[in-house]
Amino acid sequence: MKISSKIMIRNNWTREEIDEIYNLPFLELVYRAATVHRQYHDPQEVQISTLLSIKTGGCPEDCSYCSQAARYHTDVKVQKLMQVDEVLAAAERAKDAGSSRFCMGAAWREVRDNRDFDNVLEMVKGVNAIGMEVCCTLGMLTAEQAQKLKAAGLYAYNHNVDTSEENYSDVISTRTFDDRLNTIENVRQAKLSVCSGGIIGLGESDQDRIGMLKTLANMPQHPDSVPINNLVPIKGTPLGEQEPASIWDMVRTIATARILMPKSLVRLSAGRLDMSYEGQAFCFMAGANSIFSGDVLLTTPNPAVNSDKELFQILSIKPREAFKGEKKAVEFNVIPSEAEALNAELAK
Ligand code: SAM
Ligand code: DTB
Ligand code: SF4
């Protein structure tokens, strides 16, 4: 096996190539993804992020999977923006529980330049001061707002493409796919770490998953982290009765993401509550190396912290430390004579 052909980072994947990877025999796909994974990451290491919904519900958008869209009658109660000190206390608890990244979510269509945004900037400063990677997901952002967040100490911003461009208008009608890409570009321009992925189990076709991965993998730079969510069906939303994707499809999507975007953190995101330990182990084998930990995601339940600890113990997985540079030299399973070239590539 020639390492040099494996280490190339590409941004010009064709639909046919991705189709071929996605449709490989299952175990062959996992094997190839696991091989790529070992060239760029410590397979024993998984990043732990904690989510907190700092402003819940009442969102004017119509994302058909979301518990927080005002137009659907879900069990979520609208809450105003949390106080800065409450948020910082939650971040301290998350750090004590082993999280290295703290992600604050607001059910906003877009950020507005008002007092709430000033308070979010204070939260970002405070969480950064605790020594955690601070992430926000606040909806659409202008270039100036992205810069303000960066100046306050934000590390990463999450904004998903969610699905393929073709399927997008079947899932969300209140903003366009291009709106999403614009925000992601504003985040990148502000030199923030880009977190962008999507959601499967919406009733999309394999071609939609392939299209979504093509968009992510052909960005000028791959997102630093790529969350793959499985639908958590929410009563009262248009997708409330939708059957989530199977574990096999989750593993396929994760493995394909890993092969297309070798350096990125691939995050096994929403939907873990319904997965067995064995299913999650397969996801880690296929290259997932990040999870959301904590009893709730934003509004829906997630596995208990103790059961995640047990799973990590069974698999001998250790949490990744905060601010561990993606450009760190890689020593895993690399033939020593080729390590130098690989490190040079990684340092780019
Ligand atoms: N309002 C912001 C936005 O849309 O970017 C941030 C929060 S939103 C909850 C972040 C992402 O979570 C969505 O883009 C979607 O991929 C995922 N998500 C939301 N609801 C979900 C659900 N019920 N099941 C699975 N994933 C979900
Ligand atoms: C992402 O891709 N998944 C997270 C995070 N980014 C913000 C959110 C998952 C939300 C699941 C549904 C809920 O808890 O409301
Ligand atoms: Fe609003 Fe985000 Fe939910 Fe869409 S996913 S309805 S933008 S909170």
Short mmCIF file of C-alpha atoms and ligand atoms in Angstrom, two decimals:
data_model
loop_
_atom_site.label_atom_id
_atom_site.label_comp_id
_atom_site.label_asym_id
_atom_site.label_seq_id
_atom_site.Cartn_x
_atom_site.Cartn_y
_atom_site.Cartn_z
CA MET A 1 0.00 0.00 0.00
CA LYS A 2 1.54 3.31 -1.03
CA ILE A 3 1.19 5.88 1.71
CA SER A 4 1.67 8.81 -0.67
CA SER A 5 -1.55 7.96 -2.53
CA LYS A 6 -3.40 7.87 0.80
CA ILE A 7 -2.22 11.12 2.27
CA MET A 8 -3.33 13.40 -0.53
CA ILE A 9 -5.93 15.86 0.62
CA ARG A 10 -8.34 16.45 -2.25
CA ASN A 11 -11.02 19.05 -2.86
CA ASN A 12 -12.07 17.81 -6.29
CA TRP A 13 -13.98 14.63 -5.61
CA THR A 14 -16.42 13.59 -8.31
CA ARG A 15 -19.87 12.24 -7.55
CA GLU A 16 -18.87 8.96 -9.22
CA GLU A 17 -15.83 8.54 -6.96
CA ILE A 18 -17.86 9.23 -3.85
CA ASP A 19 -20.62 6.91 -5.03
CA GLU A 20 -18.05 4.16 -5.49
CA ILE A 21 -16.65 4.66 -1.98
CA TYR A 22 -20.08 4.91 -0.32
CA ASN A 23 -21.23 1.70 -2.03
CA LEU A 24 -18.16 -0.42 -1.30
CA PRO A 25 -18.88 -3.75 0.41
CA PHE A 26 -19.50 -2.74 4.03
CA LEU A 27 -16.44 -4.27 5.65
CA GLU A 28 -14.16 -3.12 2.85
CA LEU A 29 -15.45 0.44 3.34
CA VAL A 30 -14.82 0.28 7.09
CA TYR A 31 -11.35 -1.18 6.53
CA ARG A 32 -10.39 1.59 4.10
CA ALA A 33 -11.77 4.30 6.37
CA ALA A 34 -9.97 2.82 9.38
CA THR A 35 -6.73 2.81 7.37
CA VAL A 36 -7.07 6.49 6.44
CA HIS A 37 -8.03 7.27 10.02
CA ARG A 38 -4.80 5.77 11.36
CA GLN A 39 -2.67 7.91 9.08
CA TYR A 40 -3.99 11.15 10.49
CA HIS A 41 -5.34 10.46 13.94
CA ASP A 42 -4.72 8.49 17.06
CA PRO A 43 -7.49 5.86 16.81
CA GLN A 44 -7.54 5.62 20.60
CA GLU A 45 -8.48 9.28 20.96
CA VAL A 46 -11.95 10.83 20.73
CA GLN A 47 -12.84 14.47 21.28
CA ILE A 48 -15.64 15.18 23.71
CA SER A 49 -17.84 18.22 23.18
CA THR A 50 -20.66 19.38 25.39
CA LEU A 51 -23.66 21.24 24.03
CA LEU A 52 -25.75 23.82 25.81
CA SER A 53 -28.86 25.46 24.44
CA ILE A 54 -28.39 29.05 25.59
CA LYS A 55 -31.54 30.31 23.84
CA THR A 56 -34.21 27.68 23.30
CA GLY A 57 -37.18 27.53 20.94
CA GLY A 58 -39.18 30.14 19.08
CA CYS A 59 -37.02 29.98 15.94
CA PRO A 60 -38.64 31.51 12.84
CA GLU A 61 -37.04 28.96 10.47
CA ASP A 62 -38.91 25.87 9.24
CA CYS A 63 -36.22 23.13 9.40
CA SER A 64 -38.50 20.12 9.23
CA TYR A 65 -36.51 18.07 11.77
CA CYS A 66 -36.23 20.72 14.47
CA SER A 67 -37.87 20.82 17.90
CA GLN A 68 -37.15 24.55 18.17
CA ALA A 69 -39.00 25.89 15.11
CA ALA A 70 -41.78 28.14 16.41
CA ARG A 71 -44.24 26.99 13.76
CA TYR A 72 -44.35 23.35 14.93
CA HIS A 73 -46.18 22.26 18.06
CA THR A 74 -43.43 20.43 19.92
CA ASP A 75 -42.86 19.93 23.66
CA VAL A 76 -40.08 22.52 23.70
CA LYS A 77 -40.77 25.60 25.83
CA VAL A 78 -39.44 28.92 24.58
CA GLN A 79 -36.75 30.35 26.86
CA LYS A 80 -34.92 33.63 26.61
CA LEU A 81 -31.14 33.88 26.47
CA MET A 82 -29.48 32.37 29.54
CA GLN A 83 -27.46 34.52 31.96
CA VAL A 84 -23.70 34.65 31.42
CA ASP A 85 -22.90 33.23 34.90
CA GLU A 86 -25.27 30.26 34.42
CA VAL A 87 -23.56 29.42 31.15
CA LEU A 88 -20.08 29.66 32.66
CA ALA A 89 -21.12 27.36 35.51
CA ALA A 90 -22.36 24.81 32.95
CA ALA A 91 -19.06 25.06 31.07
CA GLU A 92 -17.11 24.40 34.29
CA ARG A 93 -19.23 21.30 34.91
CA ALA A 94 -18.63 20.10 31.36
CA LYS A 95 -14.88 20.57 31.75
CA ASP A 96 -14.91 18.65 35.02
CA ALA A 97 -16.77 15.83 33.26
CA GLY A 98 -13.95 15.58 30.67
CA SER A 99 -15.15 17.79 27.81
CA SER A 100 -12.60 19.82 25.90
CA ARG A 101 -15.09 21.76 23.76
CA PHE A 102 -18.19 23.66 24.84
CA CYS A 103 -20.73 24.47 22.15
CA MET A 104 -23.44 27.05 22.77
CA GLY A 105 -26.52 26.86 20.56
CA ALA A 106 -29.16 29.53 20.03
CA ALA A 107 -32.42 28.99 18.15
CA TRP A 108 -31.92 32.05 15.98
CA ARG A 109 -32.32 32.41 12.23
CA GLU A 110 -29.37 34.77 12.28
CA VAL A 111 -27.31 36.76 14.73
CA ARG A 112 -28.47 40.34 15.29
CA ASP A 113 -26.23 43.12 16.57
CA ASN A 114 -28.06 43.62 19.84
CA ARG A 115 -27.64 43.13 23.59
CA ASP A 116 -28.12 39.38 23.29
CA PHE A 117 -25.14 39.19 20.94
CA ASP A 118 -23.07 41.29 23.38
CA ASN A 119 -23.96 38.76 26.07
CA VAL A 120 -22.96 35.86 23.84
CA LEU A 121 -19.58 37.58 23.32
CA GLU A 122 -19.22 37.71 27.11
CA MET A 123 -20.03 33.99 27.33
CA VAL A 124 -17.42 33.25 24.68
CA LYS A 125 -14.79 35.24 26.61
CA GLY A 126 -15.68 33.46 29.84
CA VAL A 127 -15.61 29.91 28.43
CA ASN A 128 -12.35 30.62 26.64
CA ALA A 129 -10.86 31.78 29.93
CA ILE A 130 -11.73 28.41 31.48
CA GLY A 131 -9.42 26.79 28.93
CA MET A 132 -12.01 25.07 26.76
CA GLU A 133 -12.42 25.28 23.01
CA VAL A 134 -15.47 27.50 22.63
CA CYS A 135 -17.92 26.79 19.84
CA CYS A 136 -21.15 28.54 18.91
CA THR A 137 -24.04 27.67 16.65
CA LEU A 138 -26.23 30.73 16.38
CA GLY A 139 -27.59 30.61 12.83
CA MET A 140 -26.47 32.85 9.98
CA LEU A 141 -23.56 35.23 10.58
CA THR A 142 -22.15 38.22 8.71
CA ALA A 143 -18.41 38.55 8.17
CA GLU A 144 -18.24 41.28 10.85
CA GLN A 145 -20.10 39.18 13.41
CA ALA A 146 -17.75 36.27 12.73
CA GLN A 147 -14.79 38.59 13.35
CA LYS A 148 -16.30 39.85 16.61
CA LEU A 149 -16.76 36.28 17.82
CA LYS A 150 -13.17 35.49 16.87
CA ALA A 151 -11.92 38.55 18.74
CA ALA A 152 -13.87 37.44 21.83
CA GLY A 153 -12.02 34.10 21.80
CA LEU A 154 -14.35 31.84 19.82
CA TYR A 155 -12.55 28.73 18.58
CA ALA A 156 -15.13 27.11 16.27
CA TYR A 157 -18.49 27.81 14.67
CA ASN A 158 -21.02 25.15 13.73
CA HIS A 159 -23.20 25.64 10.69
CA ASN A 160 -24.28 22.54 8.80
CA VAL A 161 -25.10 22.15 5.14
CA ASP A 162 -27.52 19.53 6.50
CA THR A 163 -28.31 17.69 3.24
CA SER A 164 -27.64 17.80 -0.50
CA GLU A 165 -28.30 20.97 -2.47
CA GLU A 166 -30.99 19.06 -4.42
CA ASN A 167 -32.82 17.88 -1.30
CA TYR A 168 -32.38 21.11 0.65
CA SER A 169 -35.67 22.81 -0.25
CA ASP A 170 -37.60 19.67 0.79
CA VAL A 171 -36.17 20.06 4.29
CA ILE A 172 -35.94 23.84 4.78
CA SER A 173 -37.70 26.56 2.81
CA THR A 174 -36.93 29.68 4.84
CA ARG A 175 -33.31 30.01 3.74
CA THR A 176 -31.25 28.68 0.87
CA PHE A 177 -28.33 26.33 0.53
CA ASP A 178 -26.27 29.32 -0.64
CA ASP A 179 -27.17 31.20 2.57
CA ARG A 180 -25.61 28.30 4.46
CA LEU A 181 -22.47 28.33 2.32
CA ASN A 182 -22.12 32.11 2.76
CA THR A 183 -22.12 31.84 6.53
CA ILE A 184 -19.59 29.02 6.39
CA GLU A 185 -17.38 31.21 4.20
CA ASN A 186 -17.70 34.13 6.65
CA VAL A 187 -16.63 31.79 9.45
CA ARG A 188 -13.63 30.57 7.44
CA GLN A 189 -12.60 34.12 6.53
CA ALA A 190 -12.59 35.07 10.23
CA LYS A 191 -10.07 32.23 10.76
CA LEU A 192 -12.46 30.36 13.00
CA SER A 193 -12.42 26.58 12.99
CA VAL A 194 -15.24 25.46 10.70
CA CYS A 195 -17.64 22.82 11.99
CA SER A 196 -20.01 21.74 9.24
CA GLY A 197 -21.77 18.50 8.50
CA GLY A 198 -25.28 17.27 8.11
CA ILE A 199 -28.13 15.07 9.08
CA ILE A 200 -29.28 11.74 7.67
CA GLY A 201 -32.53 9.86 8.21
CA LEU A 202 -34.64 12.66 6.73
CA GLY A 203 -35.96 10.32 4.02
CA GLU A 204 -33.14 11.38 1.68
CA SER A 205 -31.69 9.08 -0.98
CA ASP A 206 -28.16 7.69 -1.02
CA GLN A 207 -27.48 10.22 -3.79
CA ASP A 208 -28.44 13.03 -1.38
CA ARG A 209 -25.95 11.75 1.18
CA ILE A 210 -23.31 11.52 -1.53
CA GLY A 211 -24.19 15.06 -2.68
CA MET A 212 -23.94 16.40 0.86
CA LEU A 213 -20.54 14.79 1.39
CA LYS A 214 -19.38 16.11 -2.00
CA THR A 215 -20.26 19.68 -0.97
CA LEU A 216 -18.34 19.31 2.30
CA ALA A 217 -15.34 17.53 0.78
CA ASN A 218 -14.97 20.00 -2.09
CA MET A 219 -14.96 23.12 0.06
CA PRO A 220 -11.73 25.14 -0.44
CA GLN A 221 -10.62 23.67 2.88
CA HIS A 222 -12.33 20.73 4.51
CA PRO A 223 -14.34 21.66 7.60
CA ASP A 224 -12.16 21.06 10.67
CA SER A 225 -15.02 19.07 12.13
CA VAL A 226 -17.84 17.28 10.38
CA PRO A 227 -20.84 16.35 12.53
CA ILE A 228 -22.93 13.48 11.18
CA ASN A 229 -26.33 13.55 12.87
CA ASN A 230 -28.96 10.84 12.65
CA LEU A 231 -32.50 12.19 12.85
CA VAL A 232 -33.98 12.34 16.33
CA PRO A 233 -37.66 12.36 15.33
CA ILE A 234 -39.53 15.13 17.17
CA LYS A 235 -43.28 14.84 17.72
CA GLY A 236 -45.07 17.76 16.09
CA THR A 237 -42.50 18.34 13.33
CA PRO A 238 -43.03 17.21 9.72
CA LEU A 239 -40.44 14.45 10.35
CA GLY A 240 -41.93 13.38 13.68
CA GLU A 241 -42.92 9.95 12.34
CA GLN A 242 -39.85 9.44 10.16
CA GLU A 243 -37.75 6.32 10.81
CA PRO A 244 -34.12 7.39 11.48
CA ALA A 245 -31.32 5.96 9.32
CA SER A 246 -30.02 2.50 10.21
CA ILE A 247 -26.73 2.04 12.03
CA TRP A 248 -25.34 0.60 8.78
CA ASP A 249 -26.12 3.83 6.95
CA MET A 250 -24.60 5.88 9.79
CA VAL A 251 -21.38 3.83 9.55
CA ARG A 252 -21.34 4.15 5.75
CA THR A 253 -21.78 7.92 5.92
CA ILE A 254 -19.10 8.31 8.61
CA ALA A 255 -16.65 6.04 6.78
CA THR A 256 -17.13 7.93 3.52
CA ALA A 257 -16.66 11.28 5.30
CA ARG A 258 -13.45 9.94 6.87
CA ILE A 259 -12.02 8.85 3.50
CA LEU A 260 -12.95 12.11 1.75
CA MET A 261 -11.78 14.40 4.58
CA PRO A 262 -8.88 12.58 6.23
CA LYS A 263 -7.75 15.35 8.60
CA SER A 264 -11.16 16.44 9.90
CA LEU A 265 -12.69 15.41 13.16
CA VAL A 266 -15.74 13.37 12.17
CA ARG A 267 -18.35 13.71 14.87
CA LEU A 268 -20.81 10.96 15.71
CA SER A 269 -23.52 13.42 16.69
CA ALA A 270 -27.29 13.20 17.27
CA GLY A 271 -28.89 9.77 17.42
CA ARG A 272 -26.47 7.95 19.75
CA LEU A 273 -29.16 7.22 22.33
CA ASP A 274 -30.62 4.57 20.04
CA MET A 275 -27.26 3.02 19.18
CA SER A 276 -25.76 0.02 20.92
CA TYR A 277 -22.19 0.12 22.19
CA GLU A 278 -21.32 -2.21 19.31
CA GLY A 279 -22.88 0.18 16.79
CA GLN A 280 -20.94 3.12 18.22
CA ALA A 281 -17.74 1.05 18.24
CA PHE A 282 -18.26 0.45 14.51
CA CYS A 283 -18.63 4.22 14.01
CA PHE A 284 -15.30 4.80 15.81
CA MET A 285 -13.71 2.04 13.73
CA ALA A 286 -15.00 3.80 10.61
CA GLY A 287 -13.25 7.02 11.64
CA ALA A 288 -15.58 8.91 13.96
CA ASN A 289 -13.39 10.65 16.51
CA SER A 290 -15.66 13.06 18.30
CA ILE A 291 -18.95 12.88 20.18
CA PHE A 292 -21.34 15.14 22.04
CA SER A 293 -21.43 14.10 25.66
CA GLY A 294 -23.93 15.14 28.30
CA ASP A 295 -27.41 13.96 29.23
CA VAL A 296 -28.99 16.28 26.66
CA LEU A 297 -27.90 17.50 23.26
CA LEU A 298 -29.75 20.80 22.75
CA THR A 299 -33.31 19.70 23.54
CA THR A 300 -33.22 15.91 23.16
CA PRO A 301 -31.72 13.20 25.38
CA ASN A 302 -28.25 11.79 24.84
CA PRO A 303 -26.55 8.79 26.51
CA ALA A 304 -25.67 9.31 30.19
CA VAL A 305 -22.13 10.54 30.85
CA ASN A 306 -21.44 7.38 32.87
CA SER A 307 -22.42 5.07 30.04
CA ASP A 308 -20.10 6.99 27.69
CA LYS A 309 -17.33 6.57 30.28
CA GLU A 310 -18.04 2.83 30.34
CA LEU A 311 -17.96 2.66 26.54
CA PHE A 312 -14.64 4.54 26.43
CA GLN A 313 -13.25 2.14 29.02
CA ILE A 314 -14.36 -0.93 27.08
CA LEU A 315 -12.75 0.43 23.91
CA SER A 316 -9.67 1.90 25.68
CA ILE A 317 -10.52 5.30 24.21
CA LYS A 318 -9.19 8.42 25.86
CA PRO A 319 -10.59 11.94 25.52
CA ARG A 320 -8.65 14.32 23.30
CA GLU A 321 -7.19 17.31 25.11
CA ALA A 322 -8.31 20.87 24.26
CA PHE A 323 -6.49 22.84 21.54
CA LYS A 324 -4.61 19.82 20.28
CA GLY A 325 -3.44 21.16 16.93
CA GLU A 326 -4.68 19.34 13.88
CA LYS A 327 -1.19 19.94 12.50
CA LYS A 328 0.46 17.82 15.15
CA ALA A 329 2.98 15.31 13.81
CA VAL A 330 1.40 11.95 13.25
CA GLU A 331 3.20 8.81 14.26
CA PHE A 332 0.54 6.15 14.09
CA ASN A 333 1.11 3.22 11.77
CA VAL A 334 3.25 5.31 9.46
CA ILE A 335 6.37 3.77 8.02
CA PRO A 336 9.18 5.87 9.63
CA SER A 337 10.80 6.77 6.30
CA GLU A 338 7.51 8.25 5.13
CA ALA A 339 6.66 10.06 8.36
CA GLU A 340 8.64 13.14 7.40
CA ALA A 341 6.74 13.61 4.14
CA LEU A 342 3.47 13.07 5.94
CA ASN A 343 4.34 15.59 8.61
CA ALA A 344 5.29 18.14 5.96
CA GLU A 345 1.94 17.56 4.29
CA LEU A 346 0.14 17.95 7.61
CA ALA A 347 1.95 21.14 8.41
CA LYS A 348 0.57 22.81 5.25
N1 SAM B 1 -29.99 27.33 14.65
C1 SAM B 1 -28.70 26.92 14.31
C2 SAM B 1 -28.60 26.36 12.93
O1 SAM B 1 -29.58 25.94 12.35
O2 SAM B 1 -27.48 26.35 12.40
C3 SAM B 1 -28.03 25.99 15.26
C4 SAM B 1 -28.69 24.85 15.91
S1 SAM B 1 -29.19 23.48 14.93
C5 SAM B 1 -30.00 22.62 16.18
C6 SAM B 1 -27.73 22.57 14.54
C7 SAM B 1 -27.88 21.29 13.76
O3 SAM B 1 -28.40 20.25 14.59
C8 SAM B 1 -28.79 21.27 12.55
O4 SAM B 1 -28.18 21.86 11.45
C9 SAM B 1 -29.06 19.78 12.34
O5 SAM B 1 -28.09 19.21 11.51
C10 SAM B 1 -28.93 19.23 13.78
N2 SAM B 1 -30.25 18.86 14.30
C11 SAM B 1 -31.22 19.70 14.71
N3 SAM B 1 -32.30 19.02 15.11
C12 SAM B 1 -32.03 17.71 14.93
C13 SAM B 1 -32.76 16.51 15.14
N4 SAM B 1 -34.00 16.51 15.58
N5 SAM B 1 -32.14 15.34 14.89
C14 SAM B 1 -30.87 15.32 14.44
N6 SAM B 1 -30.14 16.42 14.22
C15 SAM B 1 -30.70 17.61 14.44
C1 DTB B 2 -24.77 19.38 15.20
O1 DTB B 2 -24.47 19.08 14.04
N1 DTB B 2 -25.50 18.61 16.01
C2 DTB B 2 -25.71 19.27 17.28
C3 DTB B 2 -24.85 20.56 17.14
N2 DTB B 2 -24.41 20.50 15.80
C4 DTB B 2 -25.41 21.85 17.49
C5 DTB B 2 -27.14 19.47 17.59
C6 DTB B 2 -27.94 18.22 17.60
C7 DTB B 2 -29.33 18.58 17.99
C8 DTB B 2 -30.19 17.39 18.17
C9 DTB B 2 -31.59 17.77 18.48
C10 DTB B 2 -31.78 18.51 19.77
O2 DTB B 2 -31.23 18.12 20.82
O3 DTB B 2 -32.56 19.45 19.77
FE1 SF4 B 3 -33.94 27.23 13.90
FE2 SF4 B 3 -31.56 25.98 13.80
FE3 SF4 B 3 -33.84 24.64 14.48
FE4 SF4 B 3 -33.50 25.44 11.98
S1 SF4 B 3 -32.21 23.96 13.08
S2 SF4 B 3 -35.39 25.67 13.20
S3 SF4 B 3 -32.41 27.38 12.26
S4 SF4 B 3 -32.84 26.30 15.63
#
